[in-house]
Structure formats: structure tokens, C-alpha cells
mmCIF file of N, CA and C in Angstrom:
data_model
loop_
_atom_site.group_PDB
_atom_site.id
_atom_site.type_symbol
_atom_site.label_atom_id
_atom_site.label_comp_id
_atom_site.label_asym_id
_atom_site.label_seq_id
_atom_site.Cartn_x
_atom_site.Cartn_y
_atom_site.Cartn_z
ATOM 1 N N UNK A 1 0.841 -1.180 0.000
ATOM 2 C CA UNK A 1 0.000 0.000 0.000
ATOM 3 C C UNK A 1 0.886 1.243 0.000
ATOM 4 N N UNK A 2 0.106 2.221 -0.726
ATOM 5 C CA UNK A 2 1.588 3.729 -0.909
ATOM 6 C C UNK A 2 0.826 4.524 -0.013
ATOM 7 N N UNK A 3 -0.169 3.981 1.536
ATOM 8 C CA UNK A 3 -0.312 5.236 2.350
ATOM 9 C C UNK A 3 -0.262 4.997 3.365
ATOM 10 N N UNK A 4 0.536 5.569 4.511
ATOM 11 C CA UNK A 4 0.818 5.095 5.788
ATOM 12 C C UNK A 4 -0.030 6.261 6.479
ATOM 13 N N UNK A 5 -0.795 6.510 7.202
ATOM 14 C CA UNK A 5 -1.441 6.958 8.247
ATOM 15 C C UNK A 5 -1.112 7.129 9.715
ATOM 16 N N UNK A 6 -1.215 8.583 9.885
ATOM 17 C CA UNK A 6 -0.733 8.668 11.403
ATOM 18 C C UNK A 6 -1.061 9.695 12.217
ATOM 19 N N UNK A 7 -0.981 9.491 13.769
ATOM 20 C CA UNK A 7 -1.446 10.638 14.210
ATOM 21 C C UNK A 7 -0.279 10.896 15.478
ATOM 22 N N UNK A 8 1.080 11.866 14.967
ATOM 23 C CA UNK A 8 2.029 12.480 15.450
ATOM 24 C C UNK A 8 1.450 12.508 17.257
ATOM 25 N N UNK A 9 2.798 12.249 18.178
ATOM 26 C CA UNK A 9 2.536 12.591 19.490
ATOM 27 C C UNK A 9 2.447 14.523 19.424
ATOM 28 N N UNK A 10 1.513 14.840 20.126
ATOM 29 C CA UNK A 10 1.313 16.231 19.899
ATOM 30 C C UNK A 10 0.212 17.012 19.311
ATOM 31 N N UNK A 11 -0.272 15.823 18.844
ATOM 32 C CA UNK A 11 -1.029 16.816 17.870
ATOM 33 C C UNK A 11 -2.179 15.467 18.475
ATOM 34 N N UNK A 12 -4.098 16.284 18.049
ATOM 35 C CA UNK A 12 -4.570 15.941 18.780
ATOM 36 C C UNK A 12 -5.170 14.524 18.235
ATOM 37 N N UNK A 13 -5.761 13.174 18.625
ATOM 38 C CA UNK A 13 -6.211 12.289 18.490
ATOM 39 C C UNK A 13 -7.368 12.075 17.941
ATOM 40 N N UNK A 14 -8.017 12.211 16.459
ATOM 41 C CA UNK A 14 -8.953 12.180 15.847
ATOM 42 C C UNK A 14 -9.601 11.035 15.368
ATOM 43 N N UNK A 15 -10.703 10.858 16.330
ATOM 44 C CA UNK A 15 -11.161 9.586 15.882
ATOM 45 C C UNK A 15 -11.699 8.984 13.787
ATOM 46 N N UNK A 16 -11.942 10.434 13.376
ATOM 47 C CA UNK A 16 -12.710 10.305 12.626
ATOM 48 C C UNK A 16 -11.612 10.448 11.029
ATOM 49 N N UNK A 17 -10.094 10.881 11.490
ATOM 50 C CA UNK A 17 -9.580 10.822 10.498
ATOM 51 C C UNK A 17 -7.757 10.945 11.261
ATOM 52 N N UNK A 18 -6.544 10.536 10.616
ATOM 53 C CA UNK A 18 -5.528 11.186 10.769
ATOM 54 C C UNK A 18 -4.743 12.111 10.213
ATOM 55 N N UNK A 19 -4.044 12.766 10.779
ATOM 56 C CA UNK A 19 -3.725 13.944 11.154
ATOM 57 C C UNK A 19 -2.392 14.179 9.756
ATOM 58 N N UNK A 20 -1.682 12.793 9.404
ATOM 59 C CA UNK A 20 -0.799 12.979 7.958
ATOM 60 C C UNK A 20 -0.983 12.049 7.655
ATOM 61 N N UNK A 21 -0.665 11.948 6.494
ATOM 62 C CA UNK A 21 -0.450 10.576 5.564
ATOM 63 C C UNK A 21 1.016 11.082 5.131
ATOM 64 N N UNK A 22 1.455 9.385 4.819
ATOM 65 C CA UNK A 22 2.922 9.104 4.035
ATOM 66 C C UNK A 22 2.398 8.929 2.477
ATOM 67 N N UNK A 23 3.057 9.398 1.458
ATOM 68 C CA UNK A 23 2.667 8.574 0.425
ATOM 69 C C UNK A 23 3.892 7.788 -0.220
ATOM 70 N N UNK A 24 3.607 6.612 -0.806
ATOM 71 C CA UNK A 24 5.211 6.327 -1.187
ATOM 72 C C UNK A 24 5.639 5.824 -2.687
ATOM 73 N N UNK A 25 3.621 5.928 -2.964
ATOM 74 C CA UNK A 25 3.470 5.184 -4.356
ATOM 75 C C UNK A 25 4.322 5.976 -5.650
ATOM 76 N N UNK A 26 3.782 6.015 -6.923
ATOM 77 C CA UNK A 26 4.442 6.303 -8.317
ATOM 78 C C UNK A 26 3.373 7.307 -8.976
ATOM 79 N N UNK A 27 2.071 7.285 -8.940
ATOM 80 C CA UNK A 27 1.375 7.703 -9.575
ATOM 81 C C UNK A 27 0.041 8.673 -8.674
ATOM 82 N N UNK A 28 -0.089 9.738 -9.237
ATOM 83 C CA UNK A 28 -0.977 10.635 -8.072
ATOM 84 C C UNK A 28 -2.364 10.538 -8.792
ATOM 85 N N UNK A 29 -3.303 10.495 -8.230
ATOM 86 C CA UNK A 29 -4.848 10.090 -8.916
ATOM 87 C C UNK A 29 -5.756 11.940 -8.025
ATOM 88 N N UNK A 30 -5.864 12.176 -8.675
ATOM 89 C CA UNK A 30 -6.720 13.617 -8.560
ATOM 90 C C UNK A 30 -8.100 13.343 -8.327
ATOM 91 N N UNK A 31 -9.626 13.245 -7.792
ATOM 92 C CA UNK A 31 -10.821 12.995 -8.016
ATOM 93 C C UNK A 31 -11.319 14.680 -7.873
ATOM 94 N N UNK A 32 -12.126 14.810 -8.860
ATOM 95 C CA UNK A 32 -12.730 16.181 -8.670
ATOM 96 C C UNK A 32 -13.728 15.960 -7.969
ATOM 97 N N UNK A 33 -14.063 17.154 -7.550
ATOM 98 C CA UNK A 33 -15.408 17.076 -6.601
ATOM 99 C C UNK A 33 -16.769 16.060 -6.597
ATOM 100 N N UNK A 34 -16.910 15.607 -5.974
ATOM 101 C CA UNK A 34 -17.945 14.831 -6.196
ATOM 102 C C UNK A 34 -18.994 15.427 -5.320
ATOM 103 N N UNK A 35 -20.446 15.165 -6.149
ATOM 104 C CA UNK A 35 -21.353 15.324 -5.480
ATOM 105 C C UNK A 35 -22.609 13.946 -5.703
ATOM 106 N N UNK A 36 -23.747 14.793 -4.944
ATOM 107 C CA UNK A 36 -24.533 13.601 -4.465
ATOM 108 C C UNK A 36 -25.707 13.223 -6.413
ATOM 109 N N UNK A 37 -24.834 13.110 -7.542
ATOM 110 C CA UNK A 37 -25.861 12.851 -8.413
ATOM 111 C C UNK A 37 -25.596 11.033 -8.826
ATOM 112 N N UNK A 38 -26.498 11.073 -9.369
ATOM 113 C CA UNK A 38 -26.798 9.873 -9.486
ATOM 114 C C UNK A 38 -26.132 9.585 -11.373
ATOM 115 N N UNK A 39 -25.617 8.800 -11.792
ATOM 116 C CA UNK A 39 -25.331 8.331 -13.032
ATOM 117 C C UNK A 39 -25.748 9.366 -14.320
ATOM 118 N N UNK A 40 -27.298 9.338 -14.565
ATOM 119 C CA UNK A 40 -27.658 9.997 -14.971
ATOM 120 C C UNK A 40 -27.782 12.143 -14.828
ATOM 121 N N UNK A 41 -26.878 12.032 -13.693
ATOM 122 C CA UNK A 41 -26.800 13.402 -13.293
ATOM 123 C C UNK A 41 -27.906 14.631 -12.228
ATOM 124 N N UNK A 42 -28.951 13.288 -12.013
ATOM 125 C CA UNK A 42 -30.124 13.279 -10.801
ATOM 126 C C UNK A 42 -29.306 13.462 -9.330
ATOM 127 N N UNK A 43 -29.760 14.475 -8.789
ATOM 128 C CA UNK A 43 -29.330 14.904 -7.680
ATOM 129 C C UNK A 43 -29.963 13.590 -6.747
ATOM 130 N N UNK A 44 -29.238 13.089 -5.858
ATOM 131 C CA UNK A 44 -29.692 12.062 -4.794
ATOM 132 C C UNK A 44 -29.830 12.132 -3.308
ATOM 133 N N UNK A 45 -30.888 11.942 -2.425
ATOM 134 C CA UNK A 45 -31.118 13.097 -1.513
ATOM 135 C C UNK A 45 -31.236 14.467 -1.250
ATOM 136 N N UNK A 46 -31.754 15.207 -1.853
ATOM 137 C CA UNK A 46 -32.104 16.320 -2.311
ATOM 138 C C UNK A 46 -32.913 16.594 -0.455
ATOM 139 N N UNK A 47 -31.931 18.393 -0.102
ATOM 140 C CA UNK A 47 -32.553 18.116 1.478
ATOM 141 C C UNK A 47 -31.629 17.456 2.641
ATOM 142 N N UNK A 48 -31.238 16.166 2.325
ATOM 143 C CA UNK A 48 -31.148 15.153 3.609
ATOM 144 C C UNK A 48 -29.426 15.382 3.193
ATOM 145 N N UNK A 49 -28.599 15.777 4.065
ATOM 146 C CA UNK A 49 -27.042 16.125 4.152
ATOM 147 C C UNK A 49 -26.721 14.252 4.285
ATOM 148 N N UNK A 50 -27.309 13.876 5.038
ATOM 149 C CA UNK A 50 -26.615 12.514 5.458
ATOM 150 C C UNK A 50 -26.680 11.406 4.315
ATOM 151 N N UNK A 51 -27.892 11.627 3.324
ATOM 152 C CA UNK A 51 -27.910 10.851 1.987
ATOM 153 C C UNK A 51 -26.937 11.841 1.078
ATOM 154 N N UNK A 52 -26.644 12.859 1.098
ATOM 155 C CA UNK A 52 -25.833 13.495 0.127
ATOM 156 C C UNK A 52 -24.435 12.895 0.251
ATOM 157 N N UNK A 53 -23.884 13.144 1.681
ATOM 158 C CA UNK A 53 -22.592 12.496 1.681
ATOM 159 C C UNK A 53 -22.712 11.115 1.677
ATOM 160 N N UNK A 54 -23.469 10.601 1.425
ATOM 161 C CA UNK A 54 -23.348 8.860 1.794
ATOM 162 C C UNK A 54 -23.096 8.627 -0.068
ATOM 163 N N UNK A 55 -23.851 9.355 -0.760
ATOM 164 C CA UNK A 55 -23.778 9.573 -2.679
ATOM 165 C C UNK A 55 -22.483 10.010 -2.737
ATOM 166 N N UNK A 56 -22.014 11.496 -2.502
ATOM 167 C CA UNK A 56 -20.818 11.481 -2.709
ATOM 168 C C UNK A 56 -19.407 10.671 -2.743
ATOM 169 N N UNK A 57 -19.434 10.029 -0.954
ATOM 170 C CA UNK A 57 -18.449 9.171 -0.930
ATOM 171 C C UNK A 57 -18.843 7.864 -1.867
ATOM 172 N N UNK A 58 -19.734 7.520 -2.391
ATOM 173 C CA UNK A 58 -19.811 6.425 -3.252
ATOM 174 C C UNK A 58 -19.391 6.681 -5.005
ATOM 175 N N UNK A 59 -19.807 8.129 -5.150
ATOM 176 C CA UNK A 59 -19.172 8.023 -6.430
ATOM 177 C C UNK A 59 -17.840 8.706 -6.379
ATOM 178 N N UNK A 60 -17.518 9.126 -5.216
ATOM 179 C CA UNK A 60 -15.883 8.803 -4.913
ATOM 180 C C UNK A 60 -15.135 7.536 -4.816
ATOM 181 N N UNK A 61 -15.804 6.371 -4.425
ATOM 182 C CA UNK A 61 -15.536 5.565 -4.462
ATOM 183 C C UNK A 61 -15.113 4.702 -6.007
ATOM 184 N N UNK A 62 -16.765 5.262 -6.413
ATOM 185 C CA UNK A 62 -16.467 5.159 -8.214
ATOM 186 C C UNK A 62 -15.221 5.394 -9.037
ATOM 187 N N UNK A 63 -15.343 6.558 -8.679
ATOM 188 C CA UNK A 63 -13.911 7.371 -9.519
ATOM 189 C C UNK A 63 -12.510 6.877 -9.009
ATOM 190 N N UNK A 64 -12.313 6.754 -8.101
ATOM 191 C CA UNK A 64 -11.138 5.672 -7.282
ATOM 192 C C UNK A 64 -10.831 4.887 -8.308
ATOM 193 N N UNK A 65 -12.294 3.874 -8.233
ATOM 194 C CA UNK A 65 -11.593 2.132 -8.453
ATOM 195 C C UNK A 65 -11.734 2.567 -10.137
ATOM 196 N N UNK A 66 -12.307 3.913 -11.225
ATOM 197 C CA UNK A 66 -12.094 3.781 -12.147
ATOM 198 C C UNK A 66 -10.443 3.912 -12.723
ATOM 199 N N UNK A 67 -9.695 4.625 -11.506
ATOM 200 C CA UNK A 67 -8.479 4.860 -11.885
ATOM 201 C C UNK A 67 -7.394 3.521 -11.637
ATOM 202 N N UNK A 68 -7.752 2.437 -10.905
ATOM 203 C CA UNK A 68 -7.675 1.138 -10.047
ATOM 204 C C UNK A 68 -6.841 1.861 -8.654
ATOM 205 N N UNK A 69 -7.766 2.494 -8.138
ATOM 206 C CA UNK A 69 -7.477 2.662 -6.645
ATOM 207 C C UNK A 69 -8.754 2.539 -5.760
ATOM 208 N N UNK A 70 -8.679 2.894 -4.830
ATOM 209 C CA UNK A 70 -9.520 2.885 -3.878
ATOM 210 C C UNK A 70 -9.036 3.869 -2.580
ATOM 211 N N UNK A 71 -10.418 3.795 -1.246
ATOM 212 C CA UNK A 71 -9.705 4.819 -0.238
ATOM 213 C C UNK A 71 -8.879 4.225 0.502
ATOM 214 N N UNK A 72 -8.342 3.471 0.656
ATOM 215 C CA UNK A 72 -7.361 3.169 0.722
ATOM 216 C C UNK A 72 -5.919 3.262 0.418
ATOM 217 N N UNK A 73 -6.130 4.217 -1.066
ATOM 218 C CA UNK A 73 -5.118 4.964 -1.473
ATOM 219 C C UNK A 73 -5.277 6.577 -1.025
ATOM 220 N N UNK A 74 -6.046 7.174 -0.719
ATOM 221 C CA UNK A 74 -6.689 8.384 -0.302
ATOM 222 C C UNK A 74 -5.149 9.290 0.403
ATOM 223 N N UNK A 75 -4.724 9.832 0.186
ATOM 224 C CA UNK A 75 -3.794 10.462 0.849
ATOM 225 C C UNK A 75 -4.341 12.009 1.405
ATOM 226 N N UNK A 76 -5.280 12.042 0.821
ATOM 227 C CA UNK A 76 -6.400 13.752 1.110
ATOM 228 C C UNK A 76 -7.471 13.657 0.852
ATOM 229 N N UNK A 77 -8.121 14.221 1.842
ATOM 230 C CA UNK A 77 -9.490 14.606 1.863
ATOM 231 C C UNK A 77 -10.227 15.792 2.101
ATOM 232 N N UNK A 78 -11.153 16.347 0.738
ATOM 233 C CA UNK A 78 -11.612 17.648 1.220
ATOM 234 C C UNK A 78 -13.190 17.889 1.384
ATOM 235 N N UNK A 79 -13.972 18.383 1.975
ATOM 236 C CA UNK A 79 -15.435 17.914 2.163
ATOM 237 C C UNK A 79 -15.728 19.641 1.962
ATOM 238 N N UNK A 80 -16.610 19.779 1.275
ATOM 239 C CA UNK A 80 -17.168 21.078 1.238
ATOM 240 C C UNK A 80 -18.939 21.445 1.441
ATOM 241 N N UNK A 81 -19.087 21.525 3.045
ATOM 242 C CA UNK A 81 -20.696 21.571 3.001
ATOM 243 C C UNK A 81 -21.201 23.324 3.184
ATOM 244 N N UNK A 82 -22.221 22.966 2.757
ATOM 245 C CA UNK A 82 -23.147 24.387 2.274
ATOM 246 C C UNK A 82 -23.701 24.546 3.605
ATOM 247 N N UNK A 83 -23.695 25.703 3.946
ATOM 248 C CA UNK A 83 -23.820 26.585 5.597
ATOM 249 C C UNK A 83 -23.610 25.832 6.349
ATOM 250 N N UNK A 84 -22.275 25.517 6.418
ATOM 251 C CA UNK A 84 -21.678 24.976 7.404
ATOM 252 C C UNK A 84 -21.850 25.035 9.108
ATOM 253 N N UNK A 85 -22.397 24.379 10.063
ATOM 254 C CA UNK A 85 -22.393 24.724 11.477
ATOM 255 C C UNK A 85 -22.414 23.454 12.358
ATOM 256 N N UNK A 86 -21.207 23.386 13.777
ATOM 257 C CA UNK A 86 -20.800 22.251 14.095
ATOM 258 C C UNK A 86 -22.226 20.919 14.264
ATOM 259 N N UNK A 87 -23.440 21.825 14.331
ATOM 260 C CA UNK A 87 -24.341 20.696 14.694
ATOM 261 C C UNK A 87 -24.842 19.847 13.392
ATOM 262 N N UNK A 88 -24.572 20.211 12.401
ATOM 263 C CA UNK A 88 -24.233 19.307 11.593
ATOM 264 C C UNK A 88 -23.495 17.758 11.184
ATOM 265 N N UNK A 89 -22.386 18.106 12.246
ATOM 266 C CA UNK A 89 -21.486 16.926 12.394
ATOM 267 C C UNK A 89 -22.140 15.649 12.360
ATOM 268 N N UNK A 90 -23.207 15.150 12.870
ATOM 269 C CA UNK A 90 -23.704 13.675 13.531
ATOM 270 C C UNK A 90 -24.856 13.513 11.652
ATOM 271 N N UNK A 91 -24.718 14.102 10.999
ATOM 272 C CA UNK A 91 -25.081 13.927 9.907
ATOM 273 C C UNK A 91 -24.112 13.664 8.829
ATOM 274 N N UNK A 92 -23.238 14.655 8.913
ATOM 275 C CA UNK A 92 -22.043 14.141 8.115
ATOM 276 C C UNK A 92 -21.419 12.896 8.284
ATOM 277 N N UNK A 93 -21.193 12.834 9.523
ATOM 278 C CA UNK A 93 -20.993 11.276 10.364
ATOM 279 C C UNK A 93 -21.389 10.231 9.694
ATOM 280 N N UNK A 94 -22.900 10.296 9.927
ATOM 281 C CA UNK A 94 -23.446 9.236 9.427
ATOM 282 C C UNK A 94 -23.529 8.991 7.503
ATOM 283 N N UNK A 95 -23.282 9.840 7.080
ATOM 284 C CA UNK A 95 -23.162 9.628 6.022
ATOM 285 C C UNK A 95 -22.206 8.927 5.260
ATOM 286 N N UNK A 96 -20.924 9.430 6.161
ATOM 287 C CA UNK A 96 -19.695 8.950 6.311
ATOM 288 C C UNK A 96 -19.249 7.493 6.421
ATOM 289 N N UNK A 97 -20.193 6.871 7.600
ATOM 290 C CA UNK A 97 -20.067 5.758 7.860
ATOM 291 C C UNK A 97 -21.231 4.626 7.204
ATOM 292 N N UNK A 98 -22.245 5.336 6.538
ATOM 293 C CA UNK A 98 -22.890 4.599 5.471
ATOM 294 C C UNK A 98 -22.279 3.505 4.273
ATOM 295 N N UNK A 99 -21.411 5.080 4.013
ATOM 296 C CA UNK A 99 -20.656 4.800 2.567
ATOM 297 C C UNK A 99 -19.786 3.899 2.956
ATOM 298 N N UNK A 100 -18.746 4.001 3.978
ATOM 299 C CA UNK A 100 -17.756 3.663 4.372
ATOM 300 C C UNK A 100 -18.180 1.631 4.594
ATOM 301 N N UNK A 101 -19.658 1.271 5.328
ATOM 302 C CA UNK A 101 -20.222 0.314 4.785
ATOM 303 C C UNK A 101 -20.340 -0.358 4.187
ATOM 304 N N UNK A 102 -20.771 0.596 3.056
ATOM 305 C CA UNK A 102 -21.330 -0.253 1.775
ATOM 306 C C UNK A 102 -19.957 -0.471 0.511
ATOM 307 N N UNK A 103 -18.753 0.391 1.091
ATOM 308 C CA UNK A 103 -17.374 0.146 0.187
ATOM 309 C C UNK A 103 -16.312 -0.345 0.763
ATOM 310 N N UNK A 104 -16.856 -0.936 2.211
ATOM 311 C CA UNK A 104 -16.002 -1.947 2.791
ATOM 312 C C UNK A 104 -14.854 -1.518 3.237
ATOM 313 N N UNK A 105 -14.422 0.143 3.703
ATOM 314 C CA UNK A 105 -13.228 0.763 3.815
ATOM 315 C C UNK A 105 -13.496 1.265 5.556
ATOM 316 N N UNK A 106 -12.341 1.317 5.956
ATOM 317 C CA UNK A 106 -12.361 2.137 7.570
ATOM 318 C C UNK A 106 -10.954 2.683 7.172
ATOM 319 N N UNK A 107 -10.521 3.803 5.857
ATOM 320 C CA UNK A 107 -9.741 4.338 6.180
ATOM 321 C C UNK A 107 -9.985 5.879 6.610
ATOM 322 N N UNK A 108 -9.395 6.439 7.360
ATOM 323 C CA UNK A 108 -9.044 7.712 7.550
ATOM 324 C C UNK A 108 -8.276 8.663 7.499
ATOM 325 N N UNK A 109 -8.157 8.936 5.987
ATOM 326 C CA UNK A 109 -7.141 10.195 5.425
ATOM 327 C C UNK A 109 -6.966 11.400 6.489
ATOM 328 N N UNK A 110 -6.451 12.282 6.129
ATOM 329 C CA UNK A 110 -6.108 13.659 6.550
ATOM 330 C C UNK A 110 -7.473 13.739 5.792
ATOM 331 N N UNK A 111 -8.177 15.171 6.839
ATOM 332 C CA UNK A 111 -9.240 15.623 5.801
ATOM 333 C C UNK A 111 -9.117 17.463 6.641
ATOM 334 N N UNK A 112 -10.137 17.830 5.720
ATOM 335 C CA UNK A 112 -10.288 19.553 5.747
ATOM 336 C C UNK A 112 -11.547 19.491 4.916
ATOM 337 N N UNK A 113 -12.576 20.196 6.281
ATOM 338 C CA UNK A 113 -13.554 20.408 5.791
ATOM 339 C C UNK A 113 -14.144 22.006 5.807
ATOM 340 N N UNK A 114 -14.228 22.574 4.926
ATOM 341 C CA UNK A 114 -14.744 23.867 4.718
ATOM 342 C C UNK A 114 -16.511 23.889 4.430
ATOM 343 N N UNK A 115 -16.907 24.958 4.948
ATOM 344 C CA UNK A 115 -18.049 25.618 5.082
ATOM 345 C C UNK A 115 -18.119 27.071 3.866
ATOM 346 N N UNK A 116 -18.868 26.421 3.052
ATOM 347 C CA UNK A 116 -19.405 27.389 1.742
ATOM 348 C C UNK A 116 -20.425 28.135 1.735
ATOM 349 N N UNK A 117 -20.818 28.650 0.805
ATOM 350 C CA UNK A 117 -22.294 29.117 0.780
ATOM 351 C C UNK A 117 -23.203 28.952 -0.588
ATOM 352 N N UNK A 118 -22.223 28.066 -1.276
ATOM 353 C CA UNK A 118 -23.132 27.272 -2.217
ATOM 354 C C UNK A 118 -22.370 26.675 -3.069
ATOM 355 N N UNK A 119 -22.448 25.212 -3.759
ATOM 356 C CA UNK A 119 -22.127 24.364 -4.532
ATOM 357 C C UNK A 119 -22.715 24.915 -5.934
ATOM 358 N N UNK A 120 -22.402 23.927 -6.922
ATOM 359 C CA UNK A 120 -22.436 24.200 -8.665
ATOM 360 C C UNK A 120 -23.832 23.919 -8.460
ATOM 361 N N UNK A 121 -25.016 23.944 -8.134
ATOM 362 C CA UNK A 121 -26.578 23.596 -7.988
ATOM 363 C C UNK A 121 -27.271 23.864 -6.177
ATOM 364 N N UNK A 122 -28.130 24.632 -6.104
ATOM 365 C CA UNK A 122 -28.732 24.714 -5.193
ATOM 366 C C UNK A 122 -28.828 23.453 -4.323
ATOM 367 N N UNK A 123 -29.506 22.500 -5.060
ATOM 368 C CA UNK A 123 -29.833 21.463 -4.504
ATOM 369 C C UNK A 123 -28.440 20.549 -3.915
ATOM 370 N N UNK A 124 -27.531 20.653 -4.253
ATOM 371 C CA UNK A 124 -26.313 20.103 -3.836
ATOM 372 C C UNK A 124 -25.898 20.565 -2.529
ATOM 373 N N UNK A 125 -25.809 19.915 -1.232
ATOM 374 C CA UNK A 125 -25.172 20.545 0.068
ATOM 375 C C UNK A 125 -24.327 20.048 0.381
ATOM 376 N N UNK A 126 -22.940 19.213 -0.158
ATOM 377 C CA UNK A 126 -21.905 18.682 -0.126
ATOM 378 C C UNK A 126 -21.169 18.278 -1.385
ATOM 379 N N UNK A 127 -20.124 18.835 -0.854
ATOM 380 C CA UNK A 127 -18.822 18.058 -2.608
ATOM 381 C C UNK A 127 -17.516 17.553 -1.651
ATOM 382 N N UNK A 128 -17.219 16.289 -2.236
ATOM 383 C CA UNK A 128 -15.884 15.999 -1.688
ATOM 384 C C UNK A 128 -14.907 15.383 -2.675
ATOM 385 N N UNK A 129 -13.725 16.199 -2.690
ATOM 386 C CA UNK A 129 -12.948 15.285 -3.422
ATOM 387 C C UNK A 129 -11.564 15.262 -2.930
ATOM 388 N N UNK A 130 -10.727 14.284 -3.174
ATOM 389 C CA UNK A 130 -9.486 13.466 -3.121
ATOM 390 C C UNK A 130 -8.485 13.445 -4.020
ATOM 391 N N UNK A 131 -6.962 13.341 -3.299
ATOM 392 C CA UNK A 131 -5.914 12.867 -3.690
ATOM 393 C C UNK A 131 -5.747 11.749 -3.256
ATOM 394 N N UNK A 132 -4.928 11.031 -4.315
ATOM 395 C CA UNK A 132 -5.133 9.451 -3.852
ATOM 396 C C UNK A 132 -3.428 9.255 -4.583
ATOM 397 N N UNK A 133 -3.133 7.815 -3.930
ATOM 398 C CA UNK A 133 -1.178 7.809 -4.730
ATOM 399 C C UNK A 133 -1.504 6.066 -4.670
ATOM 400 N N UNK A 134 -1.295 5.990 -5.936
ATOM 401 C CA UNK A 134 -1.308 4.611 -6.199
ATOM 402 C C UNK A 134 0.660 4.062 -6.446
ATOM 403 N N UNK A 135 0.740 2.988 -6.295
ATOM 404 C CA UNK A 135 2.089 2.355 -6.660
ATOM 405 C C UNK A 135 1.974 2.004 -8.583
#
């Protein structure tokens, strides 16, 4: 695997992601933003934050294994939700750990999540996308 994961003495203990990644692979895989549409370009969960990110991370997942990676190669993570405010969290969460489910992964990149005030479509309230380092 080209990503080692870690969380430095010092710095604080994040359950939900770590704090650097190593990369050590050959090849860098870019994913652009993803959002919550469906194949056909149908917004999915329209409203519900916790079905949006649960879509996103899946057609992140998509775009991964189209490059032959997965999160497992993930060396970054960036989450961008629309009016961002901490009580949000237990939605993102769960969305998080939906996807994370249904693609059989418990990794936890470095991530950075920013608070916007609007995505490429109204109806969109989350985009996330990734650097990933394959061997």
C-alpha cells in the first residue's frame, strides 16, 4: 500500500480521520469534486445532508476504483458543506459511515472540511474530493 497513516505525538487524536499521511506510491490520482448525483446526473437526496454524503463518498468511491485505486489509497481529503455549522457533524458522520459500509473501507485520510455558501446547484449541500497515490 503507498499510504501510511498517522497521528504524530502532539497533535490531537482524531477519531474520525488522521492527522498525515505518508505517500510512497508512483502515480498521483486527482478525483474532482464529487457530489450527491446519481449516473444519470439526478441529484440524490435532495434536502437530507446525510444521503448526500453517503452519494458522494460512493461516487468517490467510483472514480477511485475507475483509476484502479480505492480509499485506501486516499492520501487527502476535502469535504465542502453548504452553511456549514458544528451541529451538523452527527449527519455528516453518518453519512460517512454509510458509505464507508457499503465500500467496505475504515480508512481515515487527513481531511479539511470547509463551510461554503453554495455548490455548482442549489440542490447540492456537499462536494468531496481526493488525492489518492497509487504504486
Amino acid at each position: 500500500m503507498a499510504i501510511t497513516l498517522l497521528n504524530p505525538e502532539g497533535l490531537p487524536q482524531i477519531d474520525v480521520y488522521k492527522q498525515v499521511s505518508i505517500a510512497t506510491g508512483s502515480k498521483l490520482v486527482f478525483v474532482a469534486g464529487q457530489v450527491a448525483w446519481d449516473a444519470d446526473g439526478t441529484t440524490v437526496g435532495e434536502g437530507d445532508l446525510a444521503a448526500q454524503v453517503e452519494h458522494s463518498y460512493l461516487n468517490v468511491g467510483t472514480a477511485l476504483a475507475g483509476a484502479g485505486a480505492s480509499f485506501d489509497d486516499v492520501a487527502k481529503l476535502t469535504v465542502y458543506v453548504v452553511d456549514w455549522t458544528p451541529d451538523k457533524m452527527p449527519l455528516l458522520l453518518e453519512g460517512i459511515a454509510r458509505a464507508a459500509a457499503k465500500l467496505g473501507t475504515t480508512s481515515t485520510p487527513p481531511a479539511t472540511m470547509i463551510g461554503v455558501a453554495a455548490l455548482d446547484v442549489p440542490e447540492h449541500l456537499v462536494e468531496i474530493e481526493v488525492t489518492a497515490v497509487i504504486d
